[in-house]
């Protein structure tokens, strides 16, 4: 998620996450998958398993743009040393 996405969280939610590093880590793991998946490999309706143990899968929606659950992808295929990042405009909460 972008910095603006975190800033848009309700203040109580953001403060709770900042005060609890373990909880914040679980939210962040909900945004991470294993492997490198480029946007060209995504399919409509695809379920994506995250690294957060026990979390529901995220769903890809390619109708009218690219969405991961309710978040819009605002930048795709940003390559890093250890993976690929797809930047989204909202924080996904498990």
PDB file of C-alpha atoms in Angstrom, residues 1-9 87-88 91:
ATOM      1  CA  UNK A   1       0.000   0.000   0.000  1.00  0.00           C
ATOM      2  CA  UNK A   2       1.037   3.592  -0.566  1.00  0.00           C
ATOM      3  CA  UNK A   3       1.785   5.936   2.322  1.00  0.00           C
ATOM      4  CA  UNK A   4      -1.503   7.677   1.501  1.00  0.00           C
ATOM      5  CA  UNK A   5      -3.292   4.335   1.916  1.00  0.00           C
ATOM      6  CA  UNK A   6      -1.966   3.999   5.464  1.00  0.00           C
ATOM      7  CA  UNK A   7      -2.824   7.652   6.178  1.00  0.00           C
ATOM      8  CA  UNK A   8      -6.417   6.978   5.048  1.00  0.00           C
ATOM      9  CA  UNK A   9      -6.948   4.302   7.696  1.00  0.00           C
ATOM     10  CA  UNK A  87       1.468  -0.879  -5.465  1.00  0.00           C
ATOM     11  CA  UNK A  88      -2.124  -0.567  -4.214  1.00  0.00           C
ATOM     12  CA  UNK A  91      -4.555  -1.181   3.055  1.00  0.00           C
TER      13      UNK A  91
END
